[in-house]
CSV table of C-alpha atoms in Angstrom, one decimal:
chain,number,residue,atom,x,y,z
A,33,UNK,CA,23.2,4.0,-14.4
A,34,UNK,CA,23.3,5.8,-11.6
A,35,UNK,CA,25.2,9.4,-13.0
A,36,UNK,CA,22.6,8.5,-15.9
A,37,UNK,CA,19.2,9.2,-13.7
A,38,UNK,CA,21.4,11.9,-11.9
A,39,UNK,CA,21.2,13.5,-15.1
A,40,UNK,CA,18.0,12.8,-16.4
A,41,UNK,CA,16.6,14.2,-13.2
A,42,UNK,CA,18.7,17.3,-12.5
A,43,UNK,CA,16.6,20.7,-13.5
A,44,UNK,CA,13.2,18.8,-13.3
A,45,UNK,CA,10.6,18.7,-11.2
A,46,UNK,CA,10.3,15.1,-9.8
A,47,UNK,CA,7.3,13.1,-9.0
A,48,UNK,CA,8.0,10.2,-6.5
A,49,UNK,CA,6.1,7.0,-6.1
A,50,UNK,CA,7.3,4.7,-3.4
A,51,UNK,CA,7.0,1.3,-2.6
A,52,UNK,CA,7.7,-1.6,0.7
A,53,UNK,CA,11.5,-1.4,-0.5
A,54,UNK,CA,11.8,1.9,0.5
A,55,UNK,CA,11.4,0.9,4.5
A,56,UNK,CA,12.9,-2.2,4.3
A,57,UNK,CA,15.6,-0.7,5.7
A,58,UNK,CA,14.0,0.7,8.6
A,59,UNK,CA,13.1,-2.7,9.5
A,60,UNK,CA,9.8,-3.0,7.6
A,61,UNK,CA,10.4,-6.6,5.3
A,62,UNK,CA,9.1,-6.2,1.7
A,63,UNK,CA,6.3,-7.8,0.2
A,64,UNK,CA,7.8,-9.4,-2.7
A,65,UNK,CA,11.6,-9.4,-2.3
A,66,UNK,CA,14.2,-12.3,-1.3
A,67,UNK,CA,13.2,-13.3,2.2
A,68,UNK,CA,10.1,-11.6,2.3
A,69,UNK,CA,7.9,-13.4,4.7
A,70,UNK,CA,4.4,-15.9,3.5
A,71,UNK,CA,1.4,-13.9,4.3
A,72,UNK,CA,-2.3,-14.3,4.1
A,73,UNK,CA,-3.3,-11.0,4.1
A,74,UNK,CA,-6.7,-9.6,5.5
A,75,UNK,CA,-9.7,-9.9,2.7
A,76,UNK,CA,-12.4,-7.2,3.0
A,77,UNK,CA,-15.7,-9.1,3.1
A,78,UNK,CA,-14.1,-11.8,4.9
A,79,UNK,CA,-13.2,-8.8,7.6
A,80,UNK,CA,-17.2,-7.9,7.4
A,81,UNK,CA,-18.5,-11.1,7.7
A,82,UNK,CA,-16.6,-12.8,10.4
A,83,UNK,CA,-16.4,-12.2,13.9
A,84,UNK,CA,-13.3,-14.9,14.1
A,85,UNK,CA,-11.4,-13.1,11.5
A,86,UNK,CA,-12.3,-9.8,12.8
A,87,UNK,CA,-10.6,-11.1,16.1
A,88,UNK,CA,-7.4,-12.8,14.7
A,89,UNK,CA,-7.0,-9.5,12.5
A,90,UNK,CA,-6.7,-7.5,15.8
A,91,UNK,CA,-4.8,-9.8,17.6
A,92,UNK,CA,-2.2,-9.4,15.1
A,93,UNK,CA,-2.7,-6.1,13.9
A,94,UNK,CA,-2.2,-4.4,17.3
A,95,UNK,CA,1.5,-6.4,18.3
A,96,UNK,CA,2.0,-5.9,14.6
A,97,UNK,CA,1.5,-2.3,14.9
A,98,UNK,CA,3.2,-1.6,18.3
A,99,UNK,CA,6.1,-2.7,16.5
A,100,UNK,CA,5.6,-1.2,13.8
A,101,UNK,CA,5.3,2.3,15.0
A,102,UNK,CA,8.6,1.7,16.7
A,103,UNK,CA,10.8,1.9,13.6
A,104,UNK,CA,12.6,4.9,12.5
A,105,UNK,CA,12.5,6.7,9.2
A,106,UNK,CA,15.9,5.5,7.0
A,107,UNK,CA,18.8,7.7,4.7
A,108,UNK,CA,16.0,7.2,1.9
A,109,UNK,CA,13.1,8.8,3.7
A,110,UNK,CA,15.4,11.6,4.7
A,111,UNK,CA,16.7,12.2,1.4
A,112,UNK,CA,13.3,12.6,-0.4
A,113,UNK,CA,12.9,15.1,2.8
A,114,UNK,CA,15.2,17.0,1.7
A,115,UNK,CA,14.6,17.1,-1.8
A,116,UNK,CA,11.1,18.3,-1.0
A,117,UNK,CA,12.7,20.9,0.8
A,118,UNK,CA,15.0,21.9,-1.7
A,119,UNK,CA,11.6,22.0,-4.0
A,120,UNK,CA,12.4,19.6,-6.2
A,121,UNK,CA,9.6,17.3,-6.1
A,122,UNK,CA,6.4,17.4,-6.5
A,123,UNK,CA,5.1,15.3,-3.9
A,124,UNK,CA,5.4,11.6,-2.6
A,125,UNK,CA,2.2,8.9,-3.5
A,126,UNK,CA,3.2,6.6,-1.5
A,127,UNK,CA,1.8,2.2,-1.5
A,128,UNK,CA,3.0,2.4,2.1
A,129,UNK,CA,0.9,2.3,5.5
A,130,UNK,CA,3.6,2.9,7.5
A,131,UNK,CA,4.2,6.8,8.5
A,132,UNK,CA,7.7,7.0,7.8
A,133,UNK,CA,8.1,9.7,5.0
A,134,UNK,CA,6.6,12.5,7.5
A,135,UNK,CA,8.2,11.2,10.0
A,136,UNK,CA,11.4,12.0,7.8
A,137,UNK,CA,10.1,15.8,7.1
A,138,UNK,CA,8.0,15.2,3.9
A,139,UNK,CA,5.1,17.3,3.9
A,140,UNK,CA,3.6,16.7,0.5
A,141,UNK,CA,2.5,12.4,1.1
A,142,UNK,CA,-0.4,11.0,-0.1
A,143,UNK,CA,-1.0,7.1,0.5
A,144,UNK,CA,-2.5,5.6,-1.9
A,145,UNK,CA,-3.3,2.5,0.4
A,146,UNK,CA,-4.1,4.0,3.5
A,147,UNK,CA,-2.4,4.2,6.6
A,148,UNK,CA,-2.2,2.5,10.0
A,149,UNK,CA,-1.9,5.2,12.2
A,150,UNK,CA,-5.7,6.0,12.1
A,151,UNK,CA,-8.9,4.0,12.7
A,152,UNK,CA,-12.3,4.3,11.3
A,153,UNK,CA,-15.7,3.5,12.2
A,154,UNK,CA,-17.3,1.7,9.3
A,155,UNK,CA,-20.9,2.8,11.0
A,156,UNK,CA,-20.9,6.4,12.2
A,157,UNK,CA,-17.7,7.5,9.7
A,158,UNK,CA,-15.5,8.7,12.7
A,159,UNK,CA,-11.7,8.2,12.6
A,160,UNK,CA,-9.5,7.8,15.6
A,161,UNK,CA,-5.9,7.8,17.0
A,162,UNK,CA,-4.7,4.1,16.2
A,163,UNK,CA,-2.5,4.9,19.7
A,164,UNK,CA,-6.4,6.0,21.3
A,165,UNK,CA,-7.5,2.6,20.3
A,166,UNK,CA,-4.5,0.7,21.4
A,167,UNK,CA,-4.9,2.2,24.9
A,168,UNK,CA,-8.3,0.6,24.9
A,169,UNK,CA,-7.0,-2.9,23.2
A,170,UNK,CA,-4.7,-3.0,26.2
A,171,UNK,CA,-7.3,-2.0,28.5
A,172,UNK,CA,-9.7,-4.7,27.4
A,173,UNK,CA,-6.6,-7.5,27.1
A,174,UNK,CA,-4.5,-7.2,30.2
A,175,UNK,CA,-3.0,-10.2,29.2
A,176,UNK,CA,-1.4,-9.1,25.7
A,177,UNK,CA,2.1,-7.9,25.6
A,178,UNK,CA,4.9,-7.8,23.2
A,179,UNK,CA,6.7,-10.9,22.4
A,180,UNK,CA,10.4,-10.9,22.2
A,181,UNK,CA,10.4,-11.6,18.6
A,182,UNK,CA,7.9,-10.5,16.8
A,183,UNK,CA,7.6,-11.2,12.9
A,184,UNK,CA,6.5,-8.1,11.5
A,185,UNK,CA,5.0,-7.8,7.9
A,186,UNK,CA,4.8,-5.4,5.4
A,187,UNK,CA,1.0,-4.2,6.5
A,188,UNK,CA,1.8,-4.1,10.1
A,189,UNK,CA,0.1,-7.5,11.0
A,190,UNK,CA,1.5,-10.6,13.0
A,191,UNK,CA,0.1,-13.6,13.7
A,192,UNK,CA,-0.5,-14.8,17.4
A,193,UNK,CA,-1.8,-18.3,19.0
A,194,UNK,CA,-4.3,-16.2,21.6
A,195,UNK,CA,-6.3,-14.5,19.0
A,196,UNK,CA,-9.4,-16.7,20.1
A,197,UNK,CA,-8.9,-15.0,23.5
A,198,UNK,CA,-9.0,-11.6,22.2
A,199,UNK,CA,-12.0,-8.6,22.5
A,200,UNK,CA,-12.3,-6.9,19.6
A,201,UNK,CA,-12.5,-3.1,20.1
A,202,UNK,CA,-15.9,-0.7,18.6
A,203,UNK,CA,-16.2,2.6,18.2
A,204,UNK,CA,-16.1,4.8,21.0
A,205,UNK,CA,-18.5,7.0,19.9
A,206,UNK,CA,-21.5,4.5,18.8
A,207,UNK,CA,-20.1,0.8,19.1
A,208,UNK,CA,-19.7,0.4,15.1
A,209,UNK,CA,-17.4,-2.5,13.7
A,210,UNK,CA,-13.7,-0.7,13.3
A,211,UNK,CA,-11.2,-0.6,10.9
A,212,UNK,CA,-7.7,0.7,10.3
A,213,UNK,CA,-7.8,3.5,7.7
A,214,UNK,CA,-5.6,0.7,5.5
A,215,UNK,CA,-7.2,-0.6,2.1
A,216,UNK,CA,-8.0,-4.7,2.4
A,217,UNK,CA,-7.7,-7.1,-0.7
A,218,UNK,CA,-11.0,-6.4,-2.0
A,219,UNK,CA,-11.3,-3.2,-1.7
A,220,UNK,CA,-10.9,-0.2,-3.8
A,221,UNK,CA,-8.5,2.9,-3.8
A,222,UNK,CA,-10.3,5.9,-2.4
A,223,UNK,CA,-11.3,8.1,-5.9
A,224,UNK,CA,-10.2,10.9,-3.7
A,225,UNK,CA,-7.3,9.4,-2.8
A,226,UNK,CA,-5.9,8.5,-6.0
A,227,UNK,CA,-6.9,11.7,-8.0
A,228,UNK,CA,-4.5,13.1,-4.9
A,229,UNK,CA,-1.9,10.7,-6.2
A,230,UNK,CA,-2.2,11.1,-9.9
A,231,UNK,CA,-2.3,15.3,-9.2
A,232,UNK,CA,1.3,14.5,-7.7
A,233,UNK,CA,2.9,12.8,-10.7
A,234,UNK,CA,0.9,14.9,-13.5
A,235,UNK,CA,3.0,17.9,-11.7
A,236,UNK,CA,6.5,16.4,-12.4
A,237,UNK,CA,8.2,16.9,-15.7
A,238,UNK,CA,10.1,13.1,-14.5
A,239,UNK,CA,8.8,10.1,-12.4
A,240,UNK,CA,10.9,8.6,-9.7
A,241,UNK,CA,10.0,5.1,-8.5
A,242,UNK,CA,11.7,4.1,-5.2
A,243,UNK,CA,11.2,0.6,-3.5
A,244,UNK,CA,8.6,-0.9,-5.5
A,245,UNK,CA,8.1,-3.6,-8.2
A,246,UNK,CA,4.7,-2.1,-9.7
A,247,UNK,CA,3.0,-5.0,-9.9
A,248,UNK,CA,0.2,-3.6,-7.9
A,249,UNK,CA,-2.5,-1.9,-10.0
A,250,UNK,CA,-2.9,1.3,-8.1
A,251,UNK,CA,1.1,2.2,-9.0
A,252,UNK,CA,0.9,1.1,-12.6
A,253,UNK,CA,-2.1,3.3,-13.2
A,254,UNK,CA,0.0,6.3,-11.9
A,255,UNK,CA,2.5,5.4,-14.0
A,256,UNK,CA,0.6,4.9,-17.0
A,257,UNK,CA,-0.3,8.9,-16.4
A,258,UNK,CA,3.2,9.8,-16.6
A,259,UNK,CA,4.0,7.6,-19.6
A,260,UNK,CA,0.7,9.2,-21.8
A,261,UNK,CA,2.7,12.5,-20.8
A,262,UNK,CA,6.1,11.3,-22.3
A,263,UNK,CA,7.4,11.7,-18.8
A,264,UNK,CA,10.6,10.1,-18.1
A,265,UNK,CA,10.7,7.4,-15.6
A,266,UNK,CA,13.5,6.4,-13.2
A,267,UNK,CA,13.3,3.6,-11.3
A,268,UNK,CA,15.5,2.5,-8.3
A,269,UNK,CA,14.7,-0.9,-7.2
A,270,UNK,CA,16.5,-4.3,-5.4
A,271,UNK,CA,15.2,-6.9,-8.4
A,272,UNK,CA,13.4,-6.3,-11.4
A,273,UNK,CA,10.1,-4.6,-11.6
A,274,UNK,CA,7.3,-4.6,-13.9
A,275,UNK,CA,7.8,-1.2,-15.7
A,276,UNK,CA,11.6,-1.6,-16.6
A,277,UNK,CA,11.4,-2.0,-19.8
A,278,UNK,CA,9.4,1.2,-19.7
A,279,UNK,CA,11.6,3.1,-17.9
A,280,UNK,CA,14.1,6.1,-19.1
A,281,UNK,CA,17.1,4.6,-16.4
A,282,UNK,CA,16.7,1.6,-14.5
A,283,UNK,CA,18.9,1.8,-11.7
A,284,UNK,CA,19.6,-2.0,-9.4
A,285,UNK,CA,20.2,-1.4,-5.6
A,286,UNK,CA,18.7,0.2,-2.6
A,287,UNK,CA,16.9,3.2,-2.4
A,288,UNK,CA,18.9,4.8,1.0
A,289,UNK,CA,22.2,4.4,-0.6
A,290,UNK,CA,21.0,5.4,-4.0
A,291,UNK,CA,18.0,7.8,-3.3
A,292,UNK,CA,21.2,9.8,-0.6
A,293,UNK,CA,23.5,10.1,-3.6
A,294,UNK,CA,20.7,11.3,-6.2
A,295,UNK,CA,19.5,14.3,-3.5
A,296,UNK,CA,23.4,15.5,-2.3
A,297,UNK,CA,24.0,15.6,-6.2
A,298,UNK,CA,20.9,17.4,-7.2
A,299,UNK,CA,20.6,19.5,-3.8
A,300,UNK,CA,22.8,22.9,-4.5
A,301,UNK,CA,25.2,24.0,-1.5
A,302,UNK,CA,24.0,26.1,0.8
């Protein structure tokens, strides 16, 4: 299956869409595949309406994070790099939060659920550093520090015993409620945002889907713009996804191994 997407995608211009499989080898666990870990993840209005959750959130989020920003972009990352810089793709929508594709060299990313590494005022608008806010986390919580072993989940969040403890940081500039530029359960996909995302896999004349299972609505709505367009759809993916039976190739395994062979094939000497 493999020399069959190889194929279908060599002389085309390639959209990617990428999904939680896709850093799973950096260290990031997946969402939905063997082993992934139980989560309870973070619900909008319950974010808005309670100071508690507000607090474990935090708690979490920042040893969650400070982890998370540790990892290091993988063979898959680096091979959609260089793809882009070959100029044979489009763009990368990306479901991920973490920063990993542009820390790779991809220039043309647009994530479609937000991303970590920024924090927003929900009052005054203003977005921040996440490592500005951290600084002050740690400043108001001398006692927090990095466990050994900490248990990292797809968003960036862990869970901690001392979250009672913990002061929640506001916005430097006028005390507002903060929140990390991610997009909760309950919310919505920025319209900007996703007219970003769809613009990147209108462009492509094939559709490659790295790392995810497309069960979430936000990548089956982009997909659904490539399949009105009779655009061919390869898929690389550890398990079954949602679209398969949609799909032009289906290819099983994981996307460093497989998304490294598909670029040094497609990727002319230089």
């Amino acid at each position: 299956m493999l020399d069959t997407a190889i194929d279908l995608l060599r002389g085309r211009r390639i959209a990617v869409l990428t999904g939680a499989g896709i850093s799973t080898d950096s260290g990031i666990p997946d969402y939905r595949g063997e082993g992934a870990p139980r989560r309870t993840p973070m619900v909008f209005d319950t974010f808005l309406s309670s100071e508690d959750a507000r607090r474990r959130y935090w708690a979490g989020s920042h040893l969650g994070w400070r982890s998370f920003a540790s990892v290091h972009p993988n063979d898959g990352h680096r091979a959609l790099a260089h793809m882009e810089e070959a100029g044979l793709i489009t763009g990368i929508a990306t479901q991920n939060v973490d920063d990993l594709h542009e820390r790779a060299g991809s220039a043309n990313v647009t994530h479609v659920h937000g991303r970590l590494h920024t924090v927003s005022c929900l009052r005054c608008g203003r977005t921040f550093d996440r490592h500005r806010i951290a600084d002050e986390i740690e400043r108001m919580n001398p006692w927090i520090a990095m466990p050994e072993q900490v248990r990292l989940q797809p968003d960036g969040d862990v869970e901690i015993d001392a979250s009672q403890e913990f002061e929640v940081p506001s916005c430097p500039v006028c005390g507002g409620m903060l929140k990390p530029d991610v997009v909760f359960f309950g919310e919505t996909v920025p319209p900007q945002v996703f007219a970003e995302a769809r613009d990147i896999i209108a462009a492509g004349d094939a559709v490659l889907v790295a790392g995810s299972s497309l069960v979430v609505n936000s990548g089956t709505r982009l997909l659904e713009v490539a399949r009105r367009a009779d655009v061919p759809i390869v898929i690389v993916n550890r398990g079954e996804t949602r679209w398969d039976a949609r799909s032009a190739v289906r290819v099983e395994g994981g996307t460093s191994e497989t998304l490294s062979a598909i670029a040094d094939a497609l990727i002319a000497p230089f």
